[in-house]
Amino acid sequence: MQKVSNVLLSALCFACSVLFFSCNKRSSIDVNVVDETAIAPDLQWALVSVPYVSFMKEPSYSSDVVSHERSGAVLPVVGKKTCKVVRYEDDDEKKAHPIVEYLVWYKFSQGWLESTQITLYDTKLKAEKSASASFPKE
């Protein structure tokens, strides 16, 4: 009986010491984010992944060019549109066969870019890190 009470007393002393020493005041962690949109979960960011892109006025390659950008640029995505494209290919019998493709276009403040020209990221910080690794500045 004496042995059980000693074990219980030791366990109680250990638990109290753990609680006492673990309850000290800890310093706060300061997160200095200059641009809150850099980690905003509701924004998508694009990295221009080809050497040179032309922004289109509308989501179509036949549209007018309104602006240009170089590889490594990080841009916030404003919108998205999927466009159906039908082209015709002739076979040996000279009969046209339709080929249907779906192209995804992304809208930016400068205009529209097709999805094969960019890489998408869920935060600006990830896009900038990828840009600095893929396209180092000289």
PDB file of N, CA and C in Angstrom, residues 9-101:
ATOM      1  N   LEU A   9       2.139   9.654  -5.625  1.00  0.00           N
ATOM      2  CA  LEU A   9       2.701  10.931  -5.216  1.00  0.00           C
ATOM      3  C   LEU A   9       3.783  11.380  -6.211  1.00  0.00           C
ATOM      4  N   SER A  10       4.607  10.455  -6.662  1.00  0.00           N
ATOM      5  CA  SER A  10       5.652  10.777  -7.649  1.00  0.00           C
ATOM      6  C   SER A  10       5.031  11.210  -8.981  1.00  0.00           C
ATOM      7  N   ALA A  11       4.005  10.493  -9.404  1.00  0.00           N
ATOM      8  CA  ALA A  11       3.337  10.839 -10.659  1.00  0.00           C
ATOM      9  C   ALA A  11       2.683  12.207 -10.556  1.00  0.00           C
ATOM     10  N   LEU A  12       2.076  12.526  -9.417  1.00  0.00           N
ATOM     11  CA  LEU A  12       1.437  13.820  -9.216  1.00  0.00           C
ATOM     12  C   LEU A  12       2.478  14.948  -9.222  1.00  0.00           C
ATOM     13  N   CYS A  13       3.612  14.726  -8.563  1.00  0.00           N
ATOM     14  CA  CYS A  13       4.688  15.729  -8.553  1.00  0.00           C
ATOM     15  C   CYS A  13       5.238  15.945  -9.969  1.00  0.00           C
ATOM     16  N   PHE A  14       5.395  14.879 -10.720  1.00  0.00           N
ATOM     17  CA  PHE A  14       5.899  14.992 -12.093  1.00  0.00           C
ATOM     18  C   PHE A  14       4.919  15.777 -12.969  1.00  0.00           C
ATOM     19  N   ALA A  15       3.626  15.475 -12.850  1.00  0.00           N
ATOM     20  CA  ALA A  15       2.611  16.171 -13.650  1.00  0.00           C
ATOM     21  C   ALA A  15       2.568  17.650 -13.292  1.00  0.00           C
ATOM     22  N   CYS A  16       2.659  17.977 -12.024  1.00  0.00           N
ATOM     23  CA  CYS A  16       2.649  19.385 -11.612  1.00  0.00           C
ATOM     24  C   CYS A  16       3.888  20.117 -12.114  1.00  0.00           C
ATOM     25  N   SER A  17       5.039  19.469 -12.068  1.00  0.00           N
ATOM     26  CA  SER A  17       6.258  20.128 -12.540  1.00  0.00           C
ATOM     27  C   SER A  17       6.208  20.346 -14.060  1.00  0.00           C
ATOM     28  N   VAL A  18       5.648  19.399 -14.782  1.00  0.00           N
ATOM     29  CA  VAL A  18       5.514  19.566 -16.226  1.00  0.00           C
ATOM     30  C   VAL A  18       4.587  20.730 -16.528  1.00  0.00           C
ATOM     31  N   LEU A  19       3.477  20.813 -15.849  1.00  0.00           N
ATOM     32  CA  LEU A  19       2.545  21.914 -16.064  1.00  0.00           C
ATOM     33  C   LEU A  19       3.165  23.258 -15.688  1.00  0.00           C
ATOM     34  N   PHE A  20       3.910  23.290 -14.594  1.00  0.00           N
ATOM     35  CA  PHE A  20       4.505  24.534 -14.132  1.00  0.00           C
ATOM     36  C   PHE A  20       5.563  25.049 -15.107  1.00  0.00           C
ATOM     37  N   PHE A  21       6.436  24.162 -15.556  1.00  0.00           N
ATOM     38  CA  PHE A  21       7.524  24.600 -16.431  1.00  0.00           C
ATOM     39  C   PHE A  21       7.083  24.799 -17.888  1.00  0.00           C
ATOM     40  N   SER A  22       5.973  24.196 -18.288  1.00  0.00           N
ATOM     41  CA  SER A  22       5.512  24.373 -19.662  1.00  0.00           C
ATOM     42  C   SER A  22       4.621  25.598 -19.830  1.00  0.00           C
ATOM     43  N   CYS A  23       4.248  26.239 -18.776  1.00  0.00           N
ATOM     44  CA  CYS A  23       3.345  27.379 -18.854  1.00  0.00           C
ATOM     45  C   CYS A  23       4.067  28.718 -18.797  1.00  0.00           C
ATOM     46  N   ASN A  24       5.285  28.762 -19.274  1.00  0.00           N
ATOM     47  CA  ASN A  24       5.966  30.050 -19.292  1.00  0.00           C
ATOM     48  C   ASN A  24       5.498  30.862 -20.494  1.00  0.00           C
ATOM     49  N   LYS A  25       5.692  32.165 -20.406  1.00  0.00           N
ATOM     50  CA  LYS A  25       5.243  33.047 -21.472  1.00  0.00           C
ATOM     51  C   LYS A  25       6.194  32.918 -22.660  1.00  0.00           C
ATOM     52  N   ARG A  26       5.625  32.639 -23.802  1.00  0.00           N
ATOM     53  CA  ARG A  26       6.437  32.496 -25.017  1.00  0.00           C
ATOM     54  C   ARG A  26       6.309  33.755 -25.859  1.00  0.00           C
ATOM     55  N   SER A  27       7.357  34.053 -26.562  1.00  0.00           N
ATOM     56  CA  SER A  27       7.300  35.220 -27.430  1.00  0.00           C
ATOM     57  C   SER A  27       6.434  34.909 -28.650  1.00  0.00           C
ATOM     58  N   SER A  28       5.816  35.934 -29.176  1.00  0.00           N
ATOM     59  CA  SER A  28       4.952  35.747 -30.335  1.00  0.00           C
ATOM     60  C   SER A  28       5.793  35.639 -31.600  1.00  0.00           C
ATOM     61  N   ILE A  29       5.217  35.046 -32.609  1.00  0.00           N
ATOM     62  CA  ILE A  29       5.878  34.909 -33.903  1.00  0.00           C
ATOM     63  C   ILE A  29       5.352  36.012 -34.804  1.00  0.00           C
ATOM     64  N   ASP A  30       6.251  36.834 -35.306  1.00  0.00           N
ATOM     65  CA  ASP A  30       5.862  37.915 -36.196  1.00  0.00           C
ATOM     66  C   ASP A  30       5.978  37.451 -37.636  1.00  0.00           C
ATOM     67  N   VAL A  31       4.878  37.567 -38.364  1.00  0.00           N
ATOM     68  CA  VAL A  31       4.874  37.264 -39.790  1.00  0.00           C
ATOM     69  C   VAL A  31       4.768  38.591 -40.522  1.00  0.00           C
ATOM     70  N   ASN A  32       5.808  38.919 -41.252  1.00  0.00           N
ATOM     71  CA  ASN A  32       5.840  40.188 -41.961  1.00  0.00           C
ATOM     72  C   ASN A  32       5.543  39.934 -43.436  1.00  0.00           C
ATOM     73  N   VAL A  33       4.287  40.058 -43.792  1.00  0.00           N
ATOM     74  CA  VAL A  33       3.872  39.892 -45.175  1.00  0.00           C
ATOM     75  C   VAL A  33       3.505  41.273 -45.705  1.00  0.00           C
ATOM     76  N   VAL A  34       4.297  41.766 -46.626  1.00  0.00           N
ATOM     77  CA  VAL A  34       4.065  43.086 -47.178  1.00  0.00           C
ATOM     78  C   VAL A  34       2.819  43.078 -48.057  1.00  0.00           C
ATOM     79  N   ASP A  35       2.664  42.028 -48.857  1.00  0.00           N
ATOM     80  CA  ASP A  35       1.552  41.924 -49.783  1.00  0.00           C
ATOM     81  C   ASP A  35       0.678  40.740 -49.370  1.00  0.00           C
ATOM     82  N   GLU A  36      -0.495  41.018 -48.805  1.00  0.00           N
ATOM     83  CA  GLU A  36      -1.377  39.942 -48.333  1.00  0.00           C
ATOM     84  C   GLU A  36      -1.870  39.050 -49.464  1.00  0.00           C
ATOM     85  N   THR A  37      -1.924  39.585 -50.686  1.00  0.00           N
ATOM     86  CA  THR A  37      -2.391  38.770 -51.803  1.00  0.00           C
ATOM     87  C   THR A  37      -1.388  37.681 -52.167  1.00  0.00           C
ATOM     88  N   ALA A  38      -0.158  37.786 -51.663  1.00  0.00           N
ATOM     89  CA  ALA A  38       0.868  36.786 -51.968  1.00  0.00           C
ATOM     90  C   ALA A  38       0.515  35.418 -51.408  1.00  0.00           C
ATOM     91  N   ILE A  39      -0.305  35.384 -50.347  1.00  0.00           N
ATOM     92  CA  ILE A  39      -0.687  34.101 -49.759  1.00  0.00           C
ATOM     93  C   ILE A  39      -2.203  33.915 -49.715  1.00  0.00           C
ATOM     94  N   ALA A  40      -2.938  34.751 -50.429  1.00  0.00           N
ATOM     95  CA  ALA A  40      -4.404  34.669 -50.438  1.00  0.00           C
ATOM     96  C   ALA A  40      -4.849  33.362 -51.089  1.00  0.00           C
ATOM     97  N   PRO A  41      -5.722  32.601 -50.427  1.00  0.00           N
ATOM     98  CA  PRO A  41      -6.130  31.304 -50.960  1.00  0.00           C
ATOM     99  C   PRO A  41      -7.119  31.379 -52.123  1.00  0.00           C
ATOM    100  N   ASP A  42      -7.735  32.532 -52.331  1.00  0.00           N
ATOM    101  CA  ASP A  42      -8.744  32.639 -53.379  1.00  0.00           C
ATOM    102  C   ASP A  42      -8.194  33.196 -54.691  1.00  0.00           C
ATOM    103  N   LEU A  43      -6.887  33.452 -54.775  1.00  0.00           N
ATOM    104  CA  LEU A  43      -6.268  33.944 -55.998  1.00  0.00           C
ATOM    105  C   LEU A  43      -5.391  32.872 -56.616  1.00  0.00           C
ATOM    106  N   GLN A  44      -5.329  32.877 -57.929  1.00  0.00           N
ATOM    107  CA  GLN A  44      -4.421  32.011 -58.659  1.00  0.00           C
ATOM    108  C   GLN A  44      -3.370  32.886 -59.307  1.00  0.00           C
ATOM    109  N   TRP A  45      -2.155  32.376 -59.398  1.00  0.00           N
ATOM    110  CA  TRP A  45      -1.048  33.128 -59.975  1.00  0.00           C
ATOM    111  C   TRP A  45      -0.457  32.353 -61.132  1.00  0.00           C
ATOM    112  N   ALA A  46      -0.030  33.069 -62.141  1.00  0.00           N
ATOM    113  CA  ALA A  46       0.538  32.441 -63.326  1.00  0.00           C
ATOM    114  C   ALA A  46       1.979  32.895 -63.518  1.00  0.00           C
ATOM    115  N   LEU A  47       2.809  31.951 -63.921  1.00  0.00           N
ATOM    116  CA  LEU A  47       4.190  32.232 -64.286  1.00  0.00           C
ATOM    117  C   LEU A  47       4.300  32.048 -65.788  1.00  0.00           C
ATOM    118  N   VAL A  48       4.760  33.065 -66.487  1.00  0.00           N
ATOM    119  CA  VAL A  48       4.952  32.950 -67.937  1.00  0.00           C
ATOM    120  C   VAL A  48       6.101  31.980 -68.150  1.00  0.00           C
ATOM    121  N   SER A  49       5.805  30.848 -68.801  1.00  0.00           N
ATOM    122  CA  SER A  49       6.784  29.762 -68.906  1.00  0.00           C
ATOM    123  C   SER A  49       7.397  29.605 -70.292  1.00  0.00           C
ATOM    124  N   VAL A  50       7.044  30.474 -71.211  1.00  0.00           N
ATOM    125  CA  VAL A  50       7.640  30.463 -72.548  1.00  0.00           C
ATOM    126  C   VAL A  50       8.435  31.757 -72.706  1.00  0.00           C
ATOM    127  N   PRO A  51       9.369  31.803 -73.652  1.00  0.00           N
ATOM    128  CA  PRO A  51      10.237  32.985 -73.747  1.00  0.00           C
ATOM    129  C   PRO A  51       9.511  34.315 -73.944  1.00  0.00           C
ATOM    130  N   TYR A  52       8.420  34.300 -74.678  1.00  0.00           N
ATOM    131  CA  TYR A  52       7.747  35.550 -75.013  1.00  0.00           C
ATOM    132  C   TYR A  52       6.279  35.255 -75.285  1.00  0.00           C
ATOM    133  N   VAL A  53       5.366  36.048 -74.714  1.00  0.00           N
ATOM    134  CA  VAL A  53       3.935  35.846 -74.950  1.00  0.00           C
ATOM    135  C   VAL A  53       3.292  37.144 -75.430  1.00  0.00           C
ATOM    136  N   SER A  54       2.227  36.975 -76.179  1.00  0.00           N
ATOM    137  CA  SER A  54       1.411  38.100 -76.636  1.00  0.00           C
ATOM    138  C   SER A  54       0.032  37.980 -76.011  1.00  0.00           C
ATOM    139  N   PHE A  55      -0.374  38.996 -75.282  1.00  0.00           N
ATOM    140  CA  PHE A  55      -1.709  39.013 -74.693  1.00  0.00           C
ATOM    141  C   PHE A  55      -2.705  39.378 -75.780  1.00  0.00           C
ATOM    142  N   MET A  56      -3.789  38.629 -75.839  1.00  0.00           N
ATOM    143  CA  MET A  56      -4.824  38.847 -76.839  1.00  0.00           C
ATOM    144  C   MET A  56      -5.986  39.631 -76.228  1.00  0.00           C
ATOM    145  N   LYS A  57      -6.675  40.389 -77.072  1.00  0.00           N
ATOM    146  CA  LYS A  57      -7.822  41.175 -76.623  1.00  0.00           C
ATOM    147  C   LYS A  57      -8.966  40.265 -76.195  1.00  0.00           C
ATOM    148  N   GLU A  58      -9.177  39.185 -76.935  1.00  0.00           N
ATOM    149  CA  GLU A  58     -10.209  38.187 -76.651  1.00  0.00           C
ATOM    150  C   GLU A  58      -9.536  36.816 -76.570  1.00  0.00           C
ATOM    151  N   PRO A  59     -10.192  35.800 -75.988  1.00  0.00           N
ATOM    152  CA  PRO A  59      -9.576  34.475 -75.886  1.00  0.00           C
ATOM    153  C   PRO A  59      -9.578  33.716 -77.222  1.00  0.00           C
ATOM    154  N   SER A  60      -8.752  34.175 -78.146  1.00  0.00           N
ATOM    155  CA  SER A  60      -8.648  33.574 -79.469  1.00  0.00           C
ATOM    156  C   SER A  60      -7.339  34.010 -80.102  1.00  0.00           C
ATOM    157  N   TYR A  61      -6.703  33.085 -80.827  1.00  0.00           N
ATOM    158  CA  TYR A  61      -5.468  33.435 -81.517  1.00  0.00           C
ATOM    159  C   TYR A  61      -5.713  34.387 -82.695  1.00  0.00           C
ATOM    160  N   SER A  62      -6.951  34.499 -83.149  1.00  0.00           N
ATOM    161  CA  SER A  62      -7.262  35.424 -84.238  1.00  0.00           C
ATOM    162  C   SER A  62      -7.601  36.831 -83.723  1.00  0.00           C
ATOM    163  N   SER A  63      -7.590  37.015 -82.431  1.00  0.00           N
ATOM    164  CA  SER A  63      -7.887  38.315 -81.839  1.00  0.00           C
ATOM    165  C   SER A  63      -6.671  39.249 -81.949  1.00  0.00           C
ATOM    166  N   ASP A  64      -6.882  40.515 -81.651  1.00  0.00           N
ATOM    167  CA  ASP A  64      -5.806  41.506 -81.697  1.00  0.00           C
ATOM    168  C   ASP A  64      -4.861  41.346 -80.512  1.00  0.00           C
ATOM    169  N   VAL A  65      -3.580  41.585 -80.744  1.00  0.00           N
ATOM    170  CA  VAL A  65      -2.572  41.582 -79.682  1.00  0.00           C
ATOM    171  C   VAL A  65      -2.622  42.935 -78.975  1.00  0.00           C
ATOM    172  N   VAL A  66      -2.685  42.893 -77.635  1.00  0.00           N
ATOM    173  CA  VAL A  66      -2.785  44.143 -76.883  1.00  0.00           C
ATOM    174  C   VAL A  66      -1.565  44.426 -76.014  1.00  0.00           C
ATOM    175  N   SER A  67      -0.780  43.396 -75.706  1.00  0.00           N
ATOM    176  CA  SER A  67       0.384  43.591 -74.848  1.00  0.00           C
ATOM    177  C   SER A  67       1.322  42.395 -74.987  1.00  0.00           C
ATOM    178  N   HIS A  68       2.519  42.522 -74.403  1.00  0.00           N
ATOM    179  CA  HIS A  68       3.512  41.446 -74.460  1.00  0.00           C
ATOM    180  C   HIS A  68       4.150  41.265 -73.087  1.00  0.00           C
ATOM    181  N   GLU A  69       4.746  40.088 -72.884  1.00  0.00           N
ATOM    182  CA  GLU A  69       5.460  39.812 -71.638  1.00  0.00           C
ATOM    183  C   GLU A  69       6.537  38.774 -71.906  1.00  0.00           C
ATOM    184  N   ARG A  70       7.567  38.759 -71.056  1.00  0.00           N
ATOM    185  CA  ARG A  70       8.670  37.809 -71.191  1.00  0.00           C
ATOM    186  C   ARG A  70       8.560  36.693 -70.157  1.00  0.00           C
ATOM    187  N   SER A  71       9.355  35.649 -70.338  1.00  0.00           N
ATOM    188  CA  SER A  71       9.354  34.520 -69.409  1.00  0.00           C
ATOM    189  C   SER A  71       9.773  34.986 -68.016  1.00  0.00           C
ATOM    190  N   GLY A  72       9.209  34.320 -67.021  1.00  0.00           N
ATOM    191  CA  GLY A  72       9.528  34.634 -65.632  1.00  0.00           C
ATOM    192  C   GLY A  72       8.595  35.630 -64.990  1.00  0.00           C
ATOM    193  N   ALA A  73       7.704  36.243 -65.762  1.00  0.00           N
ATOM    194  CA  ALA A  73       6.761  37.207 -65.186  1.00  0.00           C
ATOM    195  C   ALA A  73       5.710  36.469 -64.359  1.00  0.00           C
ATOM    196  N   VAL A  74       5.381  37.012 -63.187  1.00  0.00           N
ATOM    197  CA  VAL A  74       4.366  36.443 -62.299  1.00  0.00           C
ATOM    198  C   VAL A  74       3.168  37.384 -62.312  1.00  0.00           C
ATOM    199  N   LEU A  75       1.996  36.822 -62.660  1.00  0.00           N
ATOM    200  CA  LEU A  75       0.795  37.641 -62.860  1.00  0.00           C
ATOM    201  C   LEU A  75      -0.404  37.042 -62.130  1.00  0.00           C
ATOM    202  N   PRO A  76      -1.277  37.877 -61.544  1.00  0.00           N
ATOM    203  CA  PRO A  76      -2.502  37.353 -60.941  1.00  0.00           C
ATOM    204  C   PRO A  76      -3.542  37.031 -62.019  1.00  0.00           C
ATOM    205  N   VAL A  77      -4.190  35.893 -61.867  1.00  0.00           N
ATOM    206  CA  VAL A  77      -5.227  35.474 -62.813  1.00  0.00           C
ATOM    207  C   VAL A  77      -6.529  36.189 -62.454  1.00  0.00           C
ATOM    208  N   VAL A  78      -7.161  36.779 -63.475  1.00  0.00           N
ATOM    209  CA  VAL A  78      -8.407  37.514 -63.280  1.00  0.00           C
ATOM    210  C   VAL A  78      -9.617  36.673 -63.682  1.00  0.00           C
ATOM    211  N   GLY A  79      -9.464  35.831 -64.705  1.00  0.00           N
ATOM    212  CA  GLY A  79     -10.582  35.023 -65.182  1.00  0.00           C
ATOM    213  C   GLY A  79     -10.105  33.829 -65.981  1.00  0.00           C
ATOM    214  N   LYS A  80     -11.063  32.985 -66.361  1.00  0.00           N
ATOM    215  CA  LYS A  80     -10.754  31.758 -67.094  1.00  0.00           C
ATOM    216  C   LYS A  80     -11.896  31.446 -68.032  1.00  0.00           C
ATOM    217  N   LYS A  81     -11.561  30.932 -69.229  1.00  0.00           N
ATOM    218  CA  LYS A  81     -12.599  30.564 -70.188  1.00  0.00           C
ATOM    219  C   LYS A  81     -12.119  29.372 -71.006  1.00  0.00           C
ATOM    220  N   THR A  82     -12.992  28.415 -71.208  1.00  0.00           N
ATOM    221  CA  THR A  82     -12.705  27.267 -72.065  1.00  0.00           C
ATOM    222  C   THR A  82     -13.398  27.488 -73.402  1.00  0.00           C
ATOM    223  N   CYS A  83     -12.620  27.421 -74.473  1.00  0.00           N
ATOM    224  CA  CYS A  83     -13.151  27.685 -75.811  1.00  0.00           C
ATOM    225  C   CYS A  83     -13.067  26.424 -76.669  1.00  0.00           C
ATOM    226  N   LYS A  84     -14.144  26.158 -77.386  1.00  0.00           N
ATOM    227  CA  LYS A  84     -14.192  25.033 -78.316  1.00  0.00           C
ATOM    228  C   LYS A  84     -13.665  25.508 -79.669  1.00  0.00           C
ATOM    229  N   VAL A  85     -12.700  24.750 -80.204  1.00  0.00           N
ATOM    230  CA  VAL A  85     -12.110  25.080 -81.489  1.00  0.00           C
ATOM    231  C   VAL A  85     -12.315  23.896 -82.422  1.00  0.00           C
ATOM    232  N   VAL A  86     -12.896  24.153 -83.588  1.00  0.00           N
ATOM    233  CA  VAL A  86     -13.118  23.104 -84.583  1.00  0.00           C
ATOM    234  C   VAL A  86     -12.264  23.424 -85.797  1.00  0.00           C
ATOM    235  N   ARG A  87     -11.422  22.489 -86.172  1.00  0.00           N
ATOM    236  CA  ARG A  87     -10.644  22.649 -87.398  1.00  0.00           C
ATOM    237  C   ARG A  87     -10.883  21.416 -88.260  1.00  0.00           C
ATOM    238  N   TYR A  88     -10.616  21.551 -89.523  1.00  0.00           N
ATOM    239  CA  TYR A  88     -10.906  20.469 -90.464  1.00  0.00           C
ATOM    240  C   TYR A  88      -9.622  19.959 -91.091  1.00  0.00           C
ATOM    241  N   GLU A  89      -9.537  18.649 -91.172  1.00  0.00           N
ATOM    242  CA  GLU A  89      -8.375  18.005 -91.766  1.00  0.00           C
ATOM    243  C   GLU A  89      -8.843  17.138 -92.928  1.00  0.00           C
ATOM    244  N   ASP A  90      -8.168  17.247 -94.043  1.00  0.00           N
ATOM    245  CA  ASP A  90      -8.512  16.441 -95.221  1.00  0.00           C
ATOM    246  C   ASP A  90      -7.823  15.089 -95.146  1.00  0.00           C
ATOM    247  N   ASP A  91      -8.541  14.071 -95.568  1.00  0.00           N
ATOM    248  CA  ASP A  91      -7.916  12.750 -95.658  1.00  0.00           C
ATOM    249  C   ASP A  91      -7.564  12.464 -97.119  1.00  0.00           C
ATOM    250  N   ASP A  92      -7.193  11.252 -97.404  1.00  0.00           N
ATOM    251  CA  ASP A  92      -6.781  10.883 -98.758  1.00  0.00           C
ATOM    252  C   ASP A  92      -7.915  11.011 -99.770  1.00  0.00           C
ATOM    253  N   GLU A  93      -9.138  10.890 -99.316  1.00  0.00           N
ATOM    254  CA  GLU A  93     -10.285  10.967-100.218  1.00  0.00           C
ATOM    255  C   GLU A  93     -10.788  12.400-100.377  1.00  0.00           C
ATOM    256  N   LYS A  94     -10.058  13.348 -99.827  1.00  0.00           N
ATOM    257  CA  LYS A  94     -10.388  14.773 -99.935  1.00  0.00           C
ATOM    258  C   LYS A  94     -11.721  15.130 -99.270  1.00  0.00           C
ATOM    259  N   LYS A  95     -12.031  14.416 -98.204  1.00  0.00           N
ATOM    260  CA  LYS A  95     -13.217  14.745 -97.424  1.00  0.00           C
ATOM    261  C   LYS A  95     -12.743  15.377 -96.112  1.00  0.00           C
ATOM    262  N   ALA A  96     -13.324  16.484 -95.768  1.00  0.00           N
ATOM    263  CA  ALA A  96     -12.926  17.183 -94.547  1.00  0.00           C
ATOM    264  C   ALA A  96     -13.495  16.491 -93.315  1.00  0.00           C
ATOM    265  N   HIS A  97     -12.608  16.259 -92.358  1.00  0.00           N
ATOM    266  CA  HIS A  97     -13.008  15.661 -91.080  1.00  0.00           C
ATOM    267  C   HIS A  97     -12.801  16.688 -89.976  1.00  0.00           C
ATOM    268  N   PRO A  98     -13.851  16.938 -89.189  1.00  0.00           N
ATOM    269  CA  PRO A  98     -13.687  17.928 -88.121  1.00  0.00           C
ATOM    270  C   PRO A  98     -12.847  17.384 -86.964  1.00  0.00           C
ATOM    271  N   ILE A  99     -11.964  18.212 -86.452  1.00  0.00           N
ATOM    272  CA  ILE A  99     -11.180  17.900 -85.256  1.00  0.00           C
ATOM    273  C   ILE A  99     -11.555  18.943 -84.219  1.00  0.00           C
ATOM    274  N   VAL A 100     -12.095  18.470 -83.102  1.00  0.00           N
ATOM    275  CA  VAL A 100     -12.570  19.360 -82.048  1.00  0.00           C
ATOM    276  C   VAL A 100     -11.536  19.394 -80.923  1.00  0.00           C
ATOM    277  N   GLU A 101     -11.146  20.591 -80.535  1.00  0.00           N
ATOM    278  CA  GLU A 101     -10.222  20.790 -79.425  1.00  0.00           C
ATOM    279  C   GLU A 101     -10.833  21.796 -78.454  1.00  0.00           C
TER     280      GLU A 101
END
